[in-house]
Amino acid sequence: MSGFARDTKYYGDRLVYEPLESKWSRYHATHCGCGQDWLEAHAIPAGFTVLPRGKTGYYGVVGPGLTEGVDESTLTTNALWEAVTGQPGTQTWYESVQVTCRSPEAEAARKAANDEYYGRIREESAKRKAAAKTESATPAQLKYLTSLVEQVGKERFDAEFAKAVKGTGIEPRRPRERAATASKRLTKATARKLISALVDGEGS
């Protein structure tokens, strides 16, 4: 999210404005439409400087009227708006400054929060993968497999079916068993594997 910030880790003691790229690109396209990069074509020539935020891909912008020569109690983005759009800024409300504390305690708390958040994501992903190995194939998967049988033929279907179920405990298609019936024994994971094999084979 766009906003004014102080973060000693990335910017030292400087006040910066961290723009949301998608928002400012949209402003530029709507009000200028020159087709060029808004930073290189307008902000930098107007005297603004871009400060990379480490190697994260995010960055801060500093410059006159935005973060330099301003009263921090009355911050607006009017100066940057005028440089980027060519029109006077009309922002009448003031923005606050997000200060990131970099004390050892704060850094440890952030790390713990990140570990907990991403650990939960990994756990949920593992549960979904585990469930896919036991849950039956979905109606949509079964319908798609039926259409693929018609496209690739039963011989090809049988070969890829046997590969997909190998080591899973699911039996290959029995003699004279309908492909649609055999497919009902598949789990979500094996159905997805079989579909990928059949589709990839068709494109080769």
Short mmCIF file of C-alpha atoms in Angstrom, two decimals:
data_model
loop_
_atom_site.label_atom_id
_atom_site.label_comp_id
_atom_site.label_asym_id
_atom_site.label_seq_id
_atom_site.Cartn_x
_atom_site.Cartn_y
_atom_site.Cartn_z
CA MET A 1 0.00 0.00 0.00
CA SER A 2 1.26 3.50 -0.79
CA GLY A 3 2.36 5.62 2.12
CA PHE A 4 5.00 7.75 3.79
CA ALA A 5 7.51 5.77 5.80
CA ARG A 6 10.65 5.77 7.88
CA ASP A 7 12.64 2.56 7.92
CA THR A 8 16.27 2.74 9.01
CA LYS A 9 17.07 -0.69 7.57
CA TYR A 10 16.34 0.39 4.02
CA TYR A 11 16.41 4.19 3.95
CA GLY A 12 18.60 5.33 6.83
CA ASP A 13 17.16 8.44 8.48
CA ARG A 14 15.25 9.60 5.40
CA LEU A 15 11.54 10.09 5.14
CA VAL A 16 10.34 8.38 1.97
CA TYR A 17 7.12 7.85 0.07
CA GLU A 18 6.56 4.20 -0.89
CA PRO A 19 4.29 4.22 -3.94
CA LEU A 20 2.01 1.36 -4.91
CA GLU A 21 3.23 0.71 -8.45
CA SER A 22 -0.12 -0.42 -9.83
CA LYS A 23 -1.88 2.67 -8.46
CA TRP A 24 0.60 5.22 -9.77
CA SER A 25 0.88 3.48 -13.14
CA ARG A 26 -2.88 3.75 -13.40
CA TYR A 27 -2.85 7.43 -12.46
CA HIS A 28 -0.22 8.06 -15.10
CA ALA A 29 -2.02 6.12 -17.81
CA THR A 30 -5.31 7.87 -17.06
CA HIS A 31 -4.04 11.43 -16.84
CA CYS A 32 -1.01 11.41 -19.14
CA GLY A 33 -1.12 8.44 -21.48
CA CYS A 34 2.34 8.94 -22.97
CA GLY A 35 3.01 5.21 -22.75
CA GLN A 36 6.33 5.63 -20.94
CA ASP A 37 7.38 4.55 -17.47
CA TRP A 38 6.01 7.10 -15.01
CA LEU A 39 9.13 7.13 -12.85
CA GLU A 40 11.68 7.49 -15.63
CA ALA A 41 9.62 9.80 -17.84
CA HIS A 42 8.24 12.14 -15.17
CA ALA A 43 9.23 11.62 -11.53
CA ILE A 44 13.01 11.42 -11.92
CA PRO A 45 13.28 14.35 -14.39
CA ALA A 46 11.20 16.41 -11.94
CA GLY A 47 13.86 15.94 -9.27
CA PHE A 48 12.62 12.87 -7.41
CA THR A 49 15.00 10.06 -6.47
CA VAL A 50 14.18 6.35 -6.25
CA LEU A 51 15.62 4.41 -3.29
CA PRO A 52 15.43 0.61 -3.72
CA ARG A 53 14.14 -1.28 -0.70
CA GLY A 54 16.91 -3.85 -0.58
CA LYS A 55 16.36 -6.63 -3.13
CA THR A 56 12.62 -6.89 -2.54
CA GLY A 57 11.57 -5.04 -5.68
CA TYR A 58 9.83 -2.36 -3.61
CA TYR A 59 11.19 1.17 -3.34
CA GLY A 60 10.79 4.58 -1.82
CA VAL A 61 10.69 7.96 -3.54
CA VAL A 62 12.14 11.16 -2.10
CA GLY A 63 12.10 14.67 -3.45
CA PRO A 64 11.10 18.32 -3.07
CA GLY A 65 7.55 18.97 -1.96
CA LEU A 66 7.01 15.29 -1.23
CA THR A 67 9.50 14.31 1.47
CA GLU A 68 11.96 17.23 1.37
CA GLY A 69 11.21 20.76 2.56
CA VAL A 70 7.85 19.66 3.95
CA ASP A 71 6.05 19.76 7.27
CA GLU A 72 5.60 16.14 8.34
CA SER A 73 2.28 17.02 9.97
CA THR A 74 0.83 18.09 6.61
CA LEU A 75 2.08 15.42 4.17
CA THR A 76 0.39 14.98 0.79
CA THR A 77 1.40 13.49 -2.56
CA ASN A 78 0.46 16.61 -4.52
CA ALA A 79 4.03 17.29 -5.66
CA LEU A 80 4.44 13.79 -7.08
CA TRP A 81 0.97 13.88 -8.61
CA GLU A 82 1.77 17.07 -10.51
CA ALA A 83 5.08 15.66 -11.76
CA VAL A 84 3.48 12.41 -12.96
CA THR A 85 0.15 13.62 -14.35
CA GLY A 86 0.99 17.20 -15.35
CA GLN A 87 -1.97 18.46 -13.31
CA PRO A 88 -1.97 20.27 -9.94
CA GLY A 89 -2.56 17.97 -7.01
CA THR A 90 -5.84 18.37 -5.16
CA GLN A 91 -5.22 16.20 -2.08
CA THR A 92 -6.62 18.10 0.89
CA TRP A 93 -6.15 15.44 3.59
CA TYR A 94 -2.88 14.73 5.32
CA GLU A 95 -1.10 11.39 5.52
CA SER A 96 0.69 9.88 8.49
CA VAL A 97 4.16 8.33 8.55
CA GLN A 98 4.58 4.60 9.07
CA VAL A 99 7.64 4.13 11.27
CA THR A 100 9.17 0.66 11.32
CA CYS A 101 10.95 -0.11 14.56
CA ARG A 102 14.16 -2.11 14.01
CA SER A 103 15.00 -2.93 17.62
CA PRO A 104 16.11 -6.53 18.27
CA GLU A 105 12.83 -7.17 20.06
CA ALA A 106 10.72 -5.81 17.19
CA GLU A 107 12.73 -7.74 14.59
CA ALA A 108 12.31 -10.95 16.61
CA ALA A 109 8.57 -10.36 16.88
CA ARG A 110 8.30 -9.75 13.11
CA LYS A 111 10.28 -12.91 12.38
CA ALA A 112 8.07 -14.93 14.72
CA ALA A 113 4.94 -13.54 13.07
CA ASN A 114 6.29 -14.33 9.60
CA ASP A 115 7.33 -17.83 10.65
CA GLU A 116 3.88 -18.45 12.11
CA TYR A 117 2.11 -17.08 9.03
CA TYR A 118 4.14 -18.97 6.44
CA GLY A 119 4.23 -22.06 8.63
CA ARG A 120 0.43 -22.05 8.64
CA ILE A 121 0.39 -21.69 4.86
CA ARG A 122 2.78 -24.63 4.47
CA GLU A 123 0.70 -26.72 6.87
CA GLU A 124 -2.52 -25.96 5.00
CA SER A 125 -0.83 -26.77 1.68
CA ALA A 126 0.40 -30.09 3.07
CA LYS A 127 -3.11 -30.92 4.30
CA ARG A 128 -4.59 -30.15 0.86
CA LYS A 129 -2.00 -32.36 -0.81
CA ALA A 130 -2.66 -35.16 1.67
CA ALA A 131 -6.40 -34.84 1.14
CA ALA A 132 -5.96 -34.97 -2.64
CA LYS A 133 -4.31 -38.38 -2.22
CA THR A 134 -7.38 -39.83 -0.51
CA GLU A 135 -10.36 -37.84 -1.78
CA SER A 136 -12.17 -39.28 -4.78
CA ALA A 137 -11.78 -37.66 -8.19
CA THR A 138 -14.21 -34.82 -8.72
CA PRO A 139 -17.15 -35.01 -11.17
CA ALA A 140 -15.38 -32.43 -13.33
CA GLN A 141 -12.22 -34.57 -13.48
CA LEU A 142 -14.22 -37.69 -14.37
CA LYS A 143 -16.11 -35.86 -17.09
CA TYR A 144 -12.88 -34.53 -18.57
CA LEU A 145 -11.26 -37.96 -18.49
CA THR A 146 -14.22 -39.39 -20.40
CA SER A 147 -13.70 -36.82 -23.14
CA LEU A 148 -9.96 -37.53 -23.19
CA VAL A 149 -10.55 -41.26 -23.72
CA GLU A 150 -12.39 -40.42 -26.93
CA GLN A 151 -9.50 -38.25 -28.05
CA VAL A 152 -6.52 -40.50 -27.25
CA GLY A 153 -8.07 -43.97 -27.51
CA LYS A 154 -8.38 -46.72 -24.91
CA GLU A 155 -4.91 -48.18 -25.51
CA ARG A 156 -3.21 -44.90 -24.69
CA PHE A 157 -5.61 -44.30 -21.82
CA ASP A 158 -4.83 -47.72 -20.32
CA ALA A 159 -1.07 -47.16 -20.52
CA GLU A 160 -1.21 -43.75 -18.81
CA PHE A 161 -3.81 -44.99 -16.30
CA ALA A 162 -1.46 -47.79 -15.22
CA LYS A 163 1.40 -45.30 -14.80
CA ALA A 164 -0.74 -42.89 -12.80
CA VAL A 165 -1.96 -45.50 -10.31
CA LYS A 166 1.32 -47.37 -9.94
CA GLY A 167 2.26 -47.66 -6.27
CA THR A 168 -1.04 -46.16 -5.09
CA GLY A 169 -2.99 -49.34 -4.48
CA ILE A 170 -5.52 -48.41 -7.15
CA GLU A 171 -6.08 -51.19 -9.67
CA PRO A 172 -5.44 -50.57 -13.39
CA ARG A 173 -8.42 -50.83 -15.75
CA ARG A 174 -9.68 -54.41 -15.87
CA PRO A 175 -10.37 -56.23 -19.18
CA ARG A 176 -13.71 -55.11 -20.66
CA GLU A 177 -14.14 -52.55 -17.84
CA ARG A 178 -15.41 -49.20 -19.08
CA ALA A 179 -12.87 -46.41 -18.79
CA ALA A 180 -15.45 -44.26 -17.02
CA THR A 181 -15.97 -46.97 -14.41
CA ALA A 182 -12.23 -47.42 -13.85
CA SER A 183 -11.78 -43.66 -13.48
CA LYS A 184 -14.16 -43.62 -10.52
CA ARG A 185 -11.50 -45.45 -8.49
CA LEU A 186 -9.10 -42.54 -8.91
CA THR A 187 -8.31 -39.98 -6.25
CA LYS A 188 -8.05 -36.28 -7.01
CA ALA A 189 -4.27 -36.56 -7.15
CA THR A 190 -4.14 -39.57 -9.49
CA ALA A 191 -6.86 -38.10 -11.70
CA ARG A 192 -4.88 -34.88 -11.99
CA LYS A 193 -1.72 -36.86 -12.81
CA LEU A 194 -3.55 -38.90 -15.46
CA ILE A 195 -5.13 -35.85 -17.04
CA SER A 196 -1.76 -34.08 -17.24
CA ALA A 197 -0.15 -37.12 -18.88
CA LEU A 198 -2.91 -37.45 -21.47
CA VAL A 199 -3.02 -33.74 -22.26
CA ASP A 200 0.78 -33.41 -22.48
CA GLY A 201 0.91 -36.42 -24.76
CA GLU A 202 -1.65 -34.88 -27.09
CA GLY A 203 0.44 -31.74 -27.44
CA SER A 204 3.66 -33.57 -28.30
#
